[in-house]
PDB file of C-alpha atoms (C1' of nucleotides) in Angstrom:
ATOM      1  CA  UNK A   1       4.482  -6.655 -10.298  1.00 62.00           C
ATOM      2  CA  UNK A   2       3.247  -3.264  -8.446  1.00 71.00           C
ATOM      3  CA  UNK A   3       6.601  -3.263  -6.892  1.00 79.00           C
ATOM      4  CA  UNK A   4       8.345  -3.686 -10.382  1.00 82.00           C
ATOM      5  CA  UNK A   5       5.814  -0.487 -12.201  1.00 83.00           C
ATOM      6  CA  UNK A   6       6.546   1.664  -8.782  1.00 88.00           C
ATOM      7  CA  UNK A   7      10.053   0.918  -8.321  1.00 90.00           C
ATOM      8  CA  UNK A   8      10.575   2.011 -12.414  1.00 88.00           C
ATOM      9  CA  UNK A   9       8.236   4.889 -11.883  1.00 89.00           C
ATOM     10  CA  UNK A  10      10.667   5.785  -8.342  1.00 94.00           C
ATOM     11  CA  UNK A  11      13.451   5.430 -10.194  1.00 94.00           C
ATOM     12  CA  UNK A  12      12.411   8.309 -12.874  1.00 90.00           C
ATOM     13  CA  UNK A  13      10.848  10.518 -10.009  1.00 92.00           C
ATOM     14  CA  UNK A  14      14.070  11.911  -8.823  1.00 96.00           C
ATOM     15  CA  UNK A  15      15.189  15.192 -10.677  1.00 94.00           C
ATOM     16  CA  UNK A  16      19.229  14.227 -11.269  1.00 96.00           C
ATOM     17  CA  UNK A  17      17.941  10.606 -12.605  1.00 95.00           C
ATOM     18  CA  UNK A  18      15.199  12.215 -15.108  1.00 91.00           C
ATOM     19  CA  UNK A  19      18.024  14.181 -16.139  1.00 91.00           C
ATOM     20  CA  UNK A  20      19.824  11.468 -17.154  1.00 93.00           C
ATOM     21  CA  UNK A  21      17.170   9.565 -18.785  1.00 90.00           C
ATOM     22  CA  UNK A  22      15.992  12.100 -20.909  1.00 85.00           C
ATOM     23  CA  UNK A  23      19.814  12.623 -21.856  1.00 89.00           C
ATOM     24  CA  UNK A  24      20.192   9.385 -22.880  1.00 89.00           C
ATOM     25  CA  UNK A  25      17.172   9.474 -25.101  1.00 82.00           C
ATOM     26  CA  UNK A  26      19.430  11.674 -27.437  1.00 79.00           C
ATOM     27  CA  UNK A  27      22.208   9.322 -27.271  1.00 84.00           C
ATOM     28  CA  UNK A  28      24.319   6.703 -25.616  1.00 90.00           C
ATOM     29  CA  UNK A  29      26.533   8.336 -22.795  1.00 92.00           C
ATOM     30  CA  UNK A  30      29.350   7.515 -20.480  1.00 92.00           C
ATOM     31  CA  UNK A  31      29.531   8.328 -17.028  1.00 95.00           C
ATOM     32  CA  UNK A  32      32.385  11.139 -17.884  1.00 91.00           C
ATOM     33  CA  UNK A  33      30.456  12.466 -20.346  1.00 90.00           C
ATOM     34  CA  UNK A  34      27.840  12.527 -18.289  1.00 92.00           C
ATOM     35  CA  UNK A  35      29.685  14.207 -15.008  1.00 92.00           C
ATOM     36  CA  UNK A  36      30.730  17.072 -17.510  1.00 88.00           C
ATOM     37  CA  UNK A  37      27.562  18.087 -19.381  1.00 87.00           C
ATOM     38  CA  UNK A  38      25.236  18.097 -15.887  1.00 90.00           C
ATOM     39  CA  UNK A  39      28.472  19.047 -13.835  1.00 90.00           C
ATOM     40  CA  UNK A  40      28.362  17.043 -10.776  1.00 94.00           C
ATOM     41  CA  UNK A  41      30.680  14.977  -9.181  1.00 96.00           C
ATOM     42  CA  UNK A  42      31.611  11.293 -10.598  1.00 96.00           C
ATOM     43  CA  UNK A  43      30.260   9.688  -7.965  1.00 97.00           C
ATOM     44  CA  UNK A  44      26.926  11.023  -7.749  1.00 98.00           C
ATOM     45  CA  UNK A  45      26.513  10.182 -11.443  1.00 98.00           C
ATOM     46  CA  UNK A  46      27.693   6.843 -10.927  1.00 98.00           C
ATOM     47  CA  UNK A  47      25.421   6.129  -7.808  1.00 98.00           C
ATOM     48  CA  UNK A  48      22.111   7.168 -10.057  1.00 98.00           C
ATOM     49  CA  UNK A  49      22.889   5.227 -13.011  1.00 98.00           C
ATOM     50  CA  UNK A  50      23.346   2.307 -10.740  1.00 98.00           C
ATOM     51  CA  UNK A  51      20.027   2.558  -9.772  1.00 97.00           C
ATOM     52  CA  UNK A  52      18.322   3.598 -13.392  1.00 96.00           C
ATOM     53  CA  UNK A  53      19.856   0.193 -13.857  1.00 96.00           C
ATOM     54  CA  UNK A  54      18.871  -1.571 -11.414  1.00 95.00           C
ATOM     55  CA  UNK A  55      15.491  -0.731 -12.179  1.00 92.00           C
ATOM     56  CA  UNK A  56      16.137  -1.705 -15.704  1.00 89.00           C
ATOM     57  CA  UNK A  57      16.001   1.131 -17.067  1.00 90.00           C
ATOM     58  CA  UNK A  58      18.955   1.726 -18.563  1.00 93.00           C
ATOM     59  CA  UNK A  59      21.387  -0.674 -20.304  1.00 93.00           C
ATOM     60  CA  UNK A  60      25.093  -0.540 -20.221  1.00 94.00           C
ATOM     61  CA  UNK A  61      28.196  -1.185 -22.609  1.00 93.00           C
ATOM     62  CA  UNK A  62      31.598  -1.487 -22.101  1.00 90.00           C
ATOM     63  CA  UNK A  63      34.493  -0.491 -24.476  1.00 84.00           C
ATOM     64  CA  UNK A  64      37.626   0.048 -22.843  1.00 83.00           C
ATOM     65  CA  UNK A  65      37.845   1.338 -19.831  1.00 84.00           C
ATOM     66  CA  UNK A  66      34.494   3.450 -20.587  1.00 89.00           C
ATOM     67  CA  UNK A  67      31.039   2.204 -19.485  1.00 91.00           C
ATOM     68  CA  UNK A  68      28.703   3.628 -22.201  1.00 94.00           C
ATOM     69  CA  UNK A  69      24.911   4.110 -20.978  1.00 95.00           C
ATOM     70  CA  UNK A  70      21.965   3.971 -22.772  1.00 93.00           C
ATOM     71  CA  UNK A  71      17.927   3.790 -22.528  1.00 89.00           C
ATOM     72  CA  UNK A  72      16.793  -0.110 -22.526  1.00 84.00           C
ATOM     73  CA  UNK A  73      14.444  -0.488 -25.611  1.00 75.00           C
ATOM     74  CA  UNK A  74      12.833  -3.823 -23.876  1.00 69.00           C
ATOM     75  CA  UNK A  75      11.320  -0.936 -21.400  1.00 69.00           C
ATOM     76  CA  UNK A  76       9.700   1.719 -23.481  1.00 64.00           C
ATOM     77  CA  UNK A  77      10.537   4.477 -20.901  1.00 64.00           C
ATOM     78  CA  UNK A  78      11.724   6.333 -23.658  1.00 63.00           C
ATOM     79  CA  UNK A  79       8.324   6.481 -25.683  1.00 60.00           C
ATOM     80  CA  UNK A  80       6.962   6.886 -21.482  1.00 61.00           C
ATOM     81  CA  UNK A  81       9.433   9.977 -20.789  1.00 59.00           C
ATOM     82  CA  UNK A  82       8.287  11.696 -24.438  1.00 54.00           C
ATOM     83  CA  UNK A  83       4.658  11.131 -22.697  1.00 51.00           C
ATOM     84  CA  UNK A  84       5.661  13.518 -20.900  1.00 50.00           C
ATOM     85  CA  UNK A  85       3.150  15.213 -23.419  1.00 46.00           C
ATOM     86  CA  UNK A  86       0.630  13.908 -21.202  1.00 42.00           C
ATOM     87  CA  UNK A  87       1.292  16.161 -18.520  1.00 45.00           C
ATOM     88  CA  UNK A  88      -0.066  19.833 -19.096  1.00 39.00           C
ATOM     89  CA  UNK A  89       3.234  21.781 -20.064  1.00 36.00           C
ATOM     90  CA  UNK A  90       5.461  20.009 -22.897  1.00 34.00           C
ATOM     91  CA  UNK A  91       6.575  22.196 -24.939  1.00 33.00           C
ATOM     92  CA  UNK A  92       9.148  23.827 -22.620  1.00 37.00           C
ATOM     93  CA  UNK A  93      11.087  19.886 -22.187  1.00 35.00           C
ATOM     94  CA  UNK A  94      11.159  19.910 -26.006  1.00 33.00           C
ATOM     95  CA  UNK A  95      12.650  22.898 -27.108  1.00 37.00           C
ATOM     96  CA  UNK A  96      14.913  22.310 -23.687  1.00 39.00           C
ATOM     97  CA  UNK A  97      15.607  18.543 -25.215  1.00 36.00           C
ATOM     98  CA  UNK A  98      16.670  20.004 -28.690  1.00 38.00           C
ATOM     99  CA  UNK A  99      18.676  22.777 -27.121  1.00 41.00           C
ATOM    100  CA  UNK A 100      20.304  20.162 -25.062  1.00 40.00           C
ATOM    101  CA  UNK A 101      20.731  18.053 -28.135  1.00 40.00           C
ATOM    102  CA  UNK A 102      22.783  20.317 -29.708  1.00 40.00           C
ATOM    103  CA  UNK A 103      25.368  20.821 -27.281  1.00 40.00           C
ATOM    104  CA  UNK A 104      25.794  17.436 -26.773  1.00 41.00           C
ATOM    105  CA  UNK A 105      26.722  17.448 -30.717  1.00 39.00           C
ATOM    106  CA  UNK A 106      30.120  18.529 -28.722  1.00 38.00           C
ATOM    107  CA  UNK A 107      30.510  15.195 -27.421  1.00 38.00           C
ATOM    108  CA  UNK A 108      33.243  13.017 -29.886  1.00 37.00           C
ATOM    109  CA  UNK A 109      33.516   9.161 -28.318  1.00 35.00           C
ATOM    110  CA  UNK A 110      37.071   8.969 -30.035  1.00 35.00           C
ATOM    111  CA  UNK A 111      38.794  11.933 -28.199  1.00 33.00           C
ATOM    112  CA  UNK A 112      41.064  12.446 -25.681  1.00 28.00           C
ATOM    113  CA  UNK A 113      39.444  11.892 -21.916  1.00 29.00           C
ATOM    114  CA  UNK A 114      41.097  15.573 -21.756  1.00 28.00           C
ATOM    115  CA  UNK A 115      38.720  16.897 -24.297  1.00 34.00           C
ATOM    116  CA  UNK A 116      36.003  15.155 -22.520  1.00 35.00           C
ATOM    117  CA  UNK A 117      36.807  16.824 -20.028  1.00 39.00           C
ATOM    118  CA  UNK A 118      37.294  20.610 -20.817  1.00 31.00           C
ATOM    119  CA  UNK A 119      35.261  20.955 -24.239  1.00 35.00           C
ATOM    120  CA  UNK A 120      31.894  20.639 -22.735  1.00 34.00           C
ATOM    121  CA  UNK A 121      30.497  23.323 -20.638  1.00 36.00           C
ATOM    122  CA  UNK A 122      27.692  22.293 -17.814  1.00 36.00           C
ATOM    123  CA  UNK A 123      24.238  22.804 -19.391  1.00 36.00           C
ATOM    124  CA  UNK A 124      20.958  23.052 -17.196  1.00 35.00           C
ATOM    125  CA  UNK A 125      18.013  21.104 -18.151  1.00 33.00           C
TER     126      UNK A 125
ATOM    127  CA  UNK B   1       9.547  21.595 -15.022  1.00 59.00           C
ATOM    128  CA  UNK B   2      11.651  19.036 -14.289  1.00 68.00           C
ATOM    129  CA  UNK B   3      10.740  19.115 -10.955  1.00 78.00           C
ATOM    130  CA  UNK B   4       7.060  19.067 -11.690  1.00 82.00           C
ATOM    131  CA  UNK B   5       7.595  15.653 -13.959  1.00 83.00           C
ATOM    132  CA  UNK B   6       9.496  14.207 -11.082  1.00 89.00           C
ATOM    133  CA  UNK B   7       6.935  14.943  -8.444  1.00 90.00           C
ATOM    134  CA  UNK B   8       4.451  13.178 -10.496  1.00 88.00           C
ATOM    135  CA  UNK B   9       6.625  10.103 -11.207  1.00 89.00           C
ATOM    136  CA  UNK B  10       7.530  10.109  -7.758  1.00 94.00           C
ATOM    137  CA  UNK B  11       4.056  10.175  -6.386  1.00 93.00           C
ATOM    138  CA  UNK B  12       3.425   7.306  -8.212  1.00 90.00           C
ATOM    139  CA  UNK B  13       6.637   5.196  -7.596  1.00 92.00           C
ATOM    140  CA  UNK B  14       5.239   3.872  -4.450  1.00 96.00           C
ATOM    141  CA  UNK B  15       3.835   0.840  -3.749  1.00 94.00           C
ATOM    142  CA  UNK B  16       0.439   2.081  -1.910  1.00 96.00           C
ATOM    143  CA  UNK B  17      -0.358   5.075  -4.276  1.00 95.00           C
ATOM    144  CA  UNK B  18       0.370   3.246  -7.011  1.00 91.00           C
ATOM    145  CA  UNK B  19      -2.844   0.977  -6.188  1.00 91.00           C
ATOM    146  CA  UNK B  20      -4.472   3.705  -4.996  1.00 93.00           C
ATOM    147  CA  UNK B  21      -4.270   5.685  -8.486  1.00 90.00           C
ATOM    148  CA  UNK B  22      -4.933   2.173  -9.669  1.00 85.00           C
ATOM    149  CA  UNK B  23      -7.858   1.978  -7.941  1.00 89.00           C
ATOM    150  CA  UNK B  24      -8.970   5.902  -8.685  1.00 89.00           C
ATOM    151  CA  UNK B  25      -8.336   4.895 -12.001  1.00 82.00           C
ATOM    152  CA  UNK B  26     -11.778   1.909 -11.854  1.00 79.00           C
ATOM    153  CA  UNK B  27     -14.316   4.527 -10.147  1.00 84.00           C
ATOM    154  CA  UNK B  28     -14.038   7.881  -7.639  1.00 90.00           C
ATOM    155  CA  UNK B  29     -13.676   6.369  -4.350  1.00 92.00           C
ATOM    156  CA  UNK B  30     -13.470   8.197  -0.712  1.00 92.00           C
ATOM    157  CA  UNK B  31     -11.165   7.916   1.996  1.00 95.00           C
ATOM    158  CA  UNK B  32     -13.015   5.813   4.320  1.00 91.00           C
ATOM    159  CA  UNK B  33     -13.737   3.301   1.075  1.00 90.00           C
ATOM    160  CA  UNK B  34     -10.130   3.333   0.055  1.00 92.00           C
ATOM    161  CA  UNK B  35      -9.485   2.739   4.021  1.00 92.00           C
ATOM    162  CA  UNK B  36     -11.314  -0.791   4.009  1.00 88.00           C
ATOM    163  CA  UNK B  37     -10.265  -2.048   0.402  1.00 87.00           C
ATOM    164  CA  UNK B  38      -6.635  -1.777   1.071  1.00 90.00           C
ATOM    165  CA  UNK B  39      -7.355  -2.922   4.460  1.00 90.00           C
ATOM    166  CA  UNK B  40      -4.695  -0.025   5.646  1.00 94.00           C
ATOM    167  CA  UNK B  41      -5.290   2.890   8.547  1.00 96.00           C
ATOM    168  CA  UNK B  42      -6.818   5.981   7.946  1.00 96.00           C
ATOM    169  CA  UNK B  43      -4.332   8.428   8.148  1.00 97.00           C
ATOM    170  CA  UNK B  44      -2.243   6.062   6.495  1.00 98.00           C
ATOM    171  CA  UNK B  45      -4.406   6.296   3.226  1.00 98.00           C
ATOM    172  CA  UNK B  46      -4.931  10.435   4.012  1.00 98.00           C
ATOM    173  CA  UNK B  47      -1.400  10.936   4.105  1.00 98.00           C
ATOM    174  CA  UNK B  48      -0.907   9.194   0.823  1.00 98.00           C
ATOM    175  CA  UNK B  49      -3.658  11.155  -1.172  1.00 98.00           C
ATOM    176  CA  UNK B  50      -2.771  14.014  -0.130  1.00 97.00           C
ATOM    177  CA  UNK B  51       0.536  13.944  -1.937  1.00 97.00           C
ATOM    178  CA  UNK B  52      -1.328  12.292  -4.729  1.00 95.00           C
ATOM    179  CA  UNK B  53      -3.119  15.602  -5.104  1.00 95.00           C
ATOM    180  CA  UNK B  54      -0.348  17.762  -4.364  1.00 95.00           C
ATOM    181  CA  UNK B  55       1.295  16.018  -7.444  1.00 91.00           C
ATOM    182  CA  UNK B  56      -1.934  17.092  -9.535  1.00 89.00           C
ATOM    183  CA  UNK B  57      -2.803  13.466  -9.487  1.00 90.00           C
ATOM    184  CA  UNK B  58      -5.937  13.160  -8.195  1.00 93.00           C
ATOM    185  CA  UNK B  59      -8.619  16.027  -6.945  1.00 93.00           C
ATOM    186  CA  UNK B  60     -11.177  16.290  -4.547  1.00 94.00           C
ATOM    187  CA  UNK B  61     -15.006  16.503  -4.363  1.00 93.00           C
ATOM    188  CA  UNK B  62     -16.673  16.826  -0.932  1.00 90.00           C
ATOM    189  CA  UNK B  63     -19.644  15.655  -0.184  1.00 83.00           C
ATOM    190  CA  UNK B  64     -21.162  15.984   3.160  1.00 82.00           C
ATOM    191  CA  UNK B  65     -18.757  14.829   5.587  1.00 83.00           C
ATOM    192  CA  UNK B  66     -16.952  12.833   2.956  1.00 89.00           C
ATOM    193  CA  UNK B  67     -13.608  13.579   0.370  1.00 91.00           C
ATOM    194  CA  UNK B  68     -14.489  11.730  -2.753  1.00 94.00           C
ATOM    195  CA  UNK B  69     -11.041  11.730  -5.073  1.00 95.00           C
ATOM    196  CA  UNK B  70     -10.716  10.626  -8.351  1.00 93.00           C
ATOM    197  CA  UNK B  71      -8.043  11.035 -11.311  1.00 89.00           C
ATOM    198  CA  UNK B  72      -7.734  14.504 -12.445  1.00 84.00           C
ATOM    199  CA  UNK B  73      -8.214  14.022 -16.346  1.00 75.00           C
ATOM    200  CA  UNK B  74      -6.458  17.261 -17.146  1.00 69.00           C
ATOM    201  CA  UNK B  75      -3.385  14.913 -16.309  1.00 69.00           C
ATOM    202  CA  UNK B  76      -3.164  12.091 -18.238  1.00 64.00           C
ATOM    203  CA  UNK B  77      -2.010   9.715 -15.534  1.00 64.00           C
ATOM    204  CA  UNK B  78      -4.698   7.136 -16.227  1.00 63.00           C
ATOM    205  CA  UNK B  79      -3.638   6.846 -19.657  1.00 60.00           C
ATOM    206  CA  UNK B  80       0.182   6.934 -18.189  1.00 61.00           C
ATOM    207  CA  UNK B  81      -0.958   3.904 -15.732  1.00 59.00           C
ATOM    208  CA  UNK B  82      -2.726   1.801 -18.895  1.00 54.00           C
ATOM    209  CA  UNK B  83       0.780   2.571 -20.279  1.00 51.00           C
ATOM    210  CA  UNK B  84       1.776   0.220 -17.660  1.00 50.00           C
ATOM    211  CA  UNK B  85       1.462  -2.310 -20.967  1.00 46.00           C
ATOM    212  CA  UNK B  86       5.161  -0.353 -22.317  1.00 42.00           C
ATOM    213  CA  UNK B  87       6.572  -2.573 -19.439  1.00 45.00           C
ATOM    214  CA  UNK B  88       6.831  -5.556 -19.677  1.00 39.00           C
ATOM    215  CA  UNK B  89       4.240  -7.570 -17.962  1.00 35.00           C
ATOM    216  CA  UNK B  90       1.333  -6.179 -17.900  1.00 33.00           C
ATOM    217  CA  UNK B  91      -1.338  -9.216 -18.313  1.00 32.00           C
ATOM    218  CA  UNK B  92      -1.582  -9.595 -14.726  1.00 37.00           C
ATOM    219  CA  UNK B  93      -2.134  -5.878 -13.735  1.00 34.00           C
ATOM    220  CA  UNK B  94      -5.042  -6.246 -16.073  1.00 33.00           C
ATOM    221  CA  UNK B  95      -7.118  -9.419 -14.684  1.00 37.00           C
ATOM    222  CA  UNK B  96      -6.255  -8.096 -11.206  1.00 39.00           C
ATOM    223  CA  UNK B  97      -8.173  -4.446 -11.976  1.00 36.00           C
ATOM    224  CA  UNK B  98     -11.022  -6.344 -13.011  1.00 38.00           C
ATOM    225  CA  UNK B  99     -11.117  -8.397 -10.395  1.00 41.00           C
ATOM    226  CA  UNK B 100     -10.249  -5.282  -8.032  1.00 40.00           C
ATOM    227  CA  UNK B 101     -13.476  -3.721  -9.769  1.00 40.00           C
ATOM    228  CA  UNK B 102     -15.603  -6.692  -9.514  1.00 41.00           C
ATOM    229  CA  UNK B 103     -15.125  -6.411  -5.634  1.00 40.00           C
ATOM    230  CA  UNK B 104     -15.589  -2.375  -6.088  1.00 41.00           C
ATOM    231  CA  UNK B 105     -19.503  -2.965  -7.316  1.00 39.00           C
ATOM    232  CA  UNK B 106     -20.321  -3.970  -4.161  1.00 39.00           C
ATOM    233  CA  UNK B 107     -19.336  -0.107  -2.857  1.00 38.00           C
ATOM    234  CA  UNK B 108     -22.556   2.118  -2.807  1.00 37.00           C
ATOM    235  CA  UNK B 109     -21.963   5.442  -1.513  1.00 34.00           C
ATOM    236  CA  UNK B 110     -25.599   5.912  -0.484  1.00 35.00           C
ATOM    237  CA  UNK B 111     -25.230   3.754   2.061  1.00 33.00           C
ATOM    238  CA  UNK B 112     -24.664   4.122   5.977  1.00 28.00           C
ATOM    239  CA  UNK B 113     -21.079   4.176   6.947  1.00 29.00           C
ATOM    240  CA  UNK B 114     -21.422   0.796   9.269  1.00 27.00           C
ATOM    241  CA  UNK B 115     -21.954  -1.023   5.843  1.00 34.00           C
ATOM    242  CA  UNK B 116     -19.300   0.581   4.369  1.00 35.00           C
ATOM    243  CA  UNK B 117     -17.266  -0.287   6.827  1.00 40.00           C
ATOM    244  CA  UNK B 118     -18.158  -3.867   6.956  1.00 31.00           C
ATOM    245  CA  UNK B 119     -19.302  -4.561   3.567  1.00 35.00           C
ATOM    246  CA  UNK B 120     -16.257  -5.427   2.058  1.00 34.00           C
ATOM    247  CA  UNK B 121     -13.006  -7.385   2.659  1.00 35.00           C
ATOM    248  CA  UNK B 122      -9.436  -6.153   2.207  1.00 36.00           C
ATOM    249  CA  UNK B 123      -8.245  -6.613  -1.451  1.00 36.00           C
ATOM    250  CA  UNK B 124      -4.980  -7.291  -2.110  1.00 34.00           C
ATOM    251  CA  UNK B 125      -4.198  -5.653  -5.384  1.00 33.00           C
TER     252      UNK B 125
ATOM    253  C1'  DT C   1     -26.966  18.414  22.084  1.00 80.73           C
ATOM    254  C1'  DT C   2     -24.371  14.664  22.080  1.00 80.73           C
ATOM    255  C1'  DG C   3     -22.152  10.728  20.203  1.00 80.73           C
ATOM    256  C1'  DT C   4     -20.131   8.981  16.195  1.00 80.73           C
ATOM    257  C1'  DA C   5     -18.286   8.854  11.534  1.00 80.73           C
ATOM    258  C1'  DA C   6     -15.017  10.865   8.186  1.00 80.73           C
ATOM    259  C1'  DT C   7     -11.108  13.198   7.677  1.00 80.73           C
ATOM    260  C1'  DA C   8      -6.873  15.803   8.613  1.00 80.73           C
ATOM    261  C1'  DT C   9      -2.842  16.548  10.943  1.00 80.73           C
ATOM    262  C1'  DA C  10       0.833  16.498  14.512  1.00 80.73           C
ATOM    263  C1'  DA C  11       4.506  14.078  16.868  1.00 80.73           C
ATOM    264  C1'  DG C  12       7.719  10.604  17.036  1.00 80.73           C
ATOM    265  C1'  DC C  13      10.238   6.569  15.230  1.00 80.73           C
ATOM    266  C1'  DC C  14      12.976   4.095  12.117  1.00 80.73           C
ATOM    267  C1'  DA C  15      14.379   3.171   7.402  1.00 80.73           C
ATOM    268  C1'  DA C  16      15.670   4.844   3.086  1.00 80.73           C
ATOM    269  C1'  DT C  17      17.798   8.313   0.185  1.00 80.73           C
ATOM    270  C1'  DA C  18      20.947  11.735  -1.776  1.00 80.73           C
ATOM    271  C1'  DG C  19      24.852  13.826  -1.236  1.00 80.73           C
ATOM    272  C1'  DT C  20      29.830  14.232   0.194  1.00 80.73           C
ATOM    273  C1'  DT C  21      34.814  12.670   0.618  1.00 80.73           C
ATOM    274  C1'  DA C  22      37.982   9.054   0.432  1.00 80.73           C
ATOM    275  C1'  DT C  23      39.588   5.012  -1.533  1.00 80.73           C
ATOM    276  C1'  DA C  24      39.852   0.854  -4.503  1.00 80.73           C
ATOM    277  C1'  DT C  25      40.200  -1.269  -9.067  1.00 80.73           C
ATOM    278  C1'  DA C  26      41.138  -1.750 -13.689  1.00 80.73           C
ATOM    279  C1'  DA C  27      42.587  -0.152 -18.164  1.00 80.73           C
ATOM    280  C1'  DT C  28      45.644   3.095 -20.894  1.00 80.73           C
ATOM    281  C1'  DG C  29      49.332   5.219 -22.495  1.00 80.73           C
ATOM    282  C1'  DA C  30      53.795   7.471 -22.008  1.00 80.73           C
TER     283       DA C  30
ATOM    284  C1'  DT D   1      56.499   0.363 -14.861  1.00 80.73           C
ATOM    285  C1'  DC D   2      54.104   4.365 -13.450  1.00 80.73           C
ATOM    286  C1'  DA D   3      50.973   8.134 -13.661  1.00 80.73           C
ATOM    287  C1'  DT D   4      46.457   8.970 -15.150  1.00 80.73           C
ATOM    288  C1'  DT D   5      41.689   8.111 -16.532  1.00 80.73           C
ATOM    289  C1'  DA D   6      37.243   5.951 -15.795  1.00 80.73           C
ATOM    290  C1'  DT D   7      34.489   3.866 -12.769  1.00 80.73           C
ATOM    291  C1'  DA D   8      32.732   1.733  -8.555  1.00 80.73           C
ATOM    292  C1'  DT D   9      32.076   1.559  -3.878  1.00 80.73           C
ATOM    293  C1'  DA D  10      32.497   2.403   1.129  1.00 80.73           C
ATOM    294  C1'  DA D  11      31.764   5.319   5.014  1.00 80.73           C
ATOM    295  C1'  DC D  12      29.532   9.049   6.786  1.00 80.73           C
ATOM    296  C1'  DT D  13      25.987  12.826   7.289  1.00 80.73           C
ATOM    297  C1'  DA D  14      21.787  15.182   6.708  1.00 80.73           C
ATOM    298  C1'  DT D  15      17.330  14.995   4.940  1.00 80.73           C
ATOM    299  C1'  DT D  16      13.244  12.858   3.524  1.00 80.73           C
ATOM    300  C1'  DG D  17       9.716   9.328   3.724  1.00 80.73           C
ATOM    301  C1'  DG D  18       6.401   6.082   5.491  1.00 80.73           C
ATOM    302  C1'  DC D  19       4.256   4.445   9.279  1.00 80.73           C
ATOM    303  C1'  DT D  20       2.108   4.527  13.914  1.00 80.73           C
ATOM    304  C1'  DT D  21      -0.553   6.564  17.703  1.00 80.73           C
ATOM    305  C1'  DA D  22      -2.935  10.362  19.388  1.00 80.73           C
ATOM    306  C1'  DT D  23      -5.717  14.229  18.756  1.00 80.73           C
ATOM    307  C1'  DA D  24      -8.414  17.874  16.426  1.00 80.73           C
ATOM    308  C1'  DT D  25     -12.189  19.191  13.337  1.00 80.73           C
ATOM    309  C1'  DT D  26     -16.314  18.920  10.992  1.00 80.73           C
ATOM    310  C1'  DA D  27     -20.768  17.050   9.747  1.00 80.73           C
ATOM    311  C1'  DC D  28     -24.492  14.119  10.701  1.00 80.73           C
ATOM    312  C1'  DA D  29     -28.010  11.788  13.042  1.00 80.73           C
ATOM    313  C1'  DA D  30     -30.290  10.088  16.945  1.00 80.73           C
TER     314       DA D  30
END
DNA sequence: TTGTAATATAAGCCAATAGTTATATAATGA
DNA sequence: TCATTATATAACTATTGGCTTATATTACAA
């Protein structure tokens, strides 16, 4: 019970992995997707999800050959990560949040893995 | 930014500081107090807080030749913890703080350290 | 003033973690 | 079928983390 709250809290305490989560509170991601808009390697990406997962955090969804990731609405992490309002300075994760938002309004599910590839630019969160 | 929401879920996706904030969270306790609840070592439980309050967690109030900590309310982390309920079981965590503060009345920091000491049993939280 | 309590911290040990590169697998599409 | 894409995973390395024991520091209190 502890184990489960701390080993959900560990999983979110890890910079790359917050990244990730707060992502895919805008929207349901692939790993590719992901690899291009924080611009690290494939593996590294893979190797967090697996454990946002494992911590329940995160659901997944297969089409294809694609494994599409999104936020896991049984867990409210979403409504815990937007608490990040608790903590003294929001408004900075916000406006970073929209601005990251709106370059993900890039991202098309239907195209080419090529455009996938080269239309996004990294982005910094 | 980021960084400064990971260090805080970090600090309290562990196992031990987790029940310590728990614990913070019932009443302001001291080191050696927080020493014989959890039934752990002393610099054991030091080393723990003192990440707590690197995190912004928890701060400090001396008093004589004792560290009294309790949550910082300027972070909302008690609030975060009670959020504990977004997960999903949470009846448990509940009975168990009250019973974890039923054993905490006996604590009265007036007294000598000898019955601090031996006054109460380790609580498994 | 001396012993003891409360706390902090250093050193060392082992386990866990985050990253890399390399490789495997499975699906797609030419 | 064959090259390519998407993903997972293994093997390895370097760093961090949690714990212990030992020791230092400070404040009482006898």
């Amino acid at each position: 019970m502890i184990d489960k709250t701390a080993q959900i809290l560990k999983a979110l305490g890890e910079p790359t992995r917050l990244r990730i989560v707060r992502l895919l509170k805008e929207r349901e991601l692939c790993i590719c997707e992901l690899v291009v808009v924080m611009d690290m390697s494939q593996p590294r990406i893979s190797q967090h999800v697996k454990i946002l997962k494992q911590a329940g955090i995160v659901r997944e969804r297969k089409e294809k050959q694609r494994c599409f990731f999104s936020l896991d609405d049984r867990l409210k992490v979403g409504k815990l990560i937007s608490m990040e309002n608790l903590m003294n300075t929001n408004i900075e994760i916000i406006s970073e949040l929209q601005a990251e938002g709106t370059r993900l309004q890039n991202i098309d599910h239907n195209q080419q893995v090529i455009e996938c590839r080269n239309q996004l630019e990294p982005v910094s969160i």
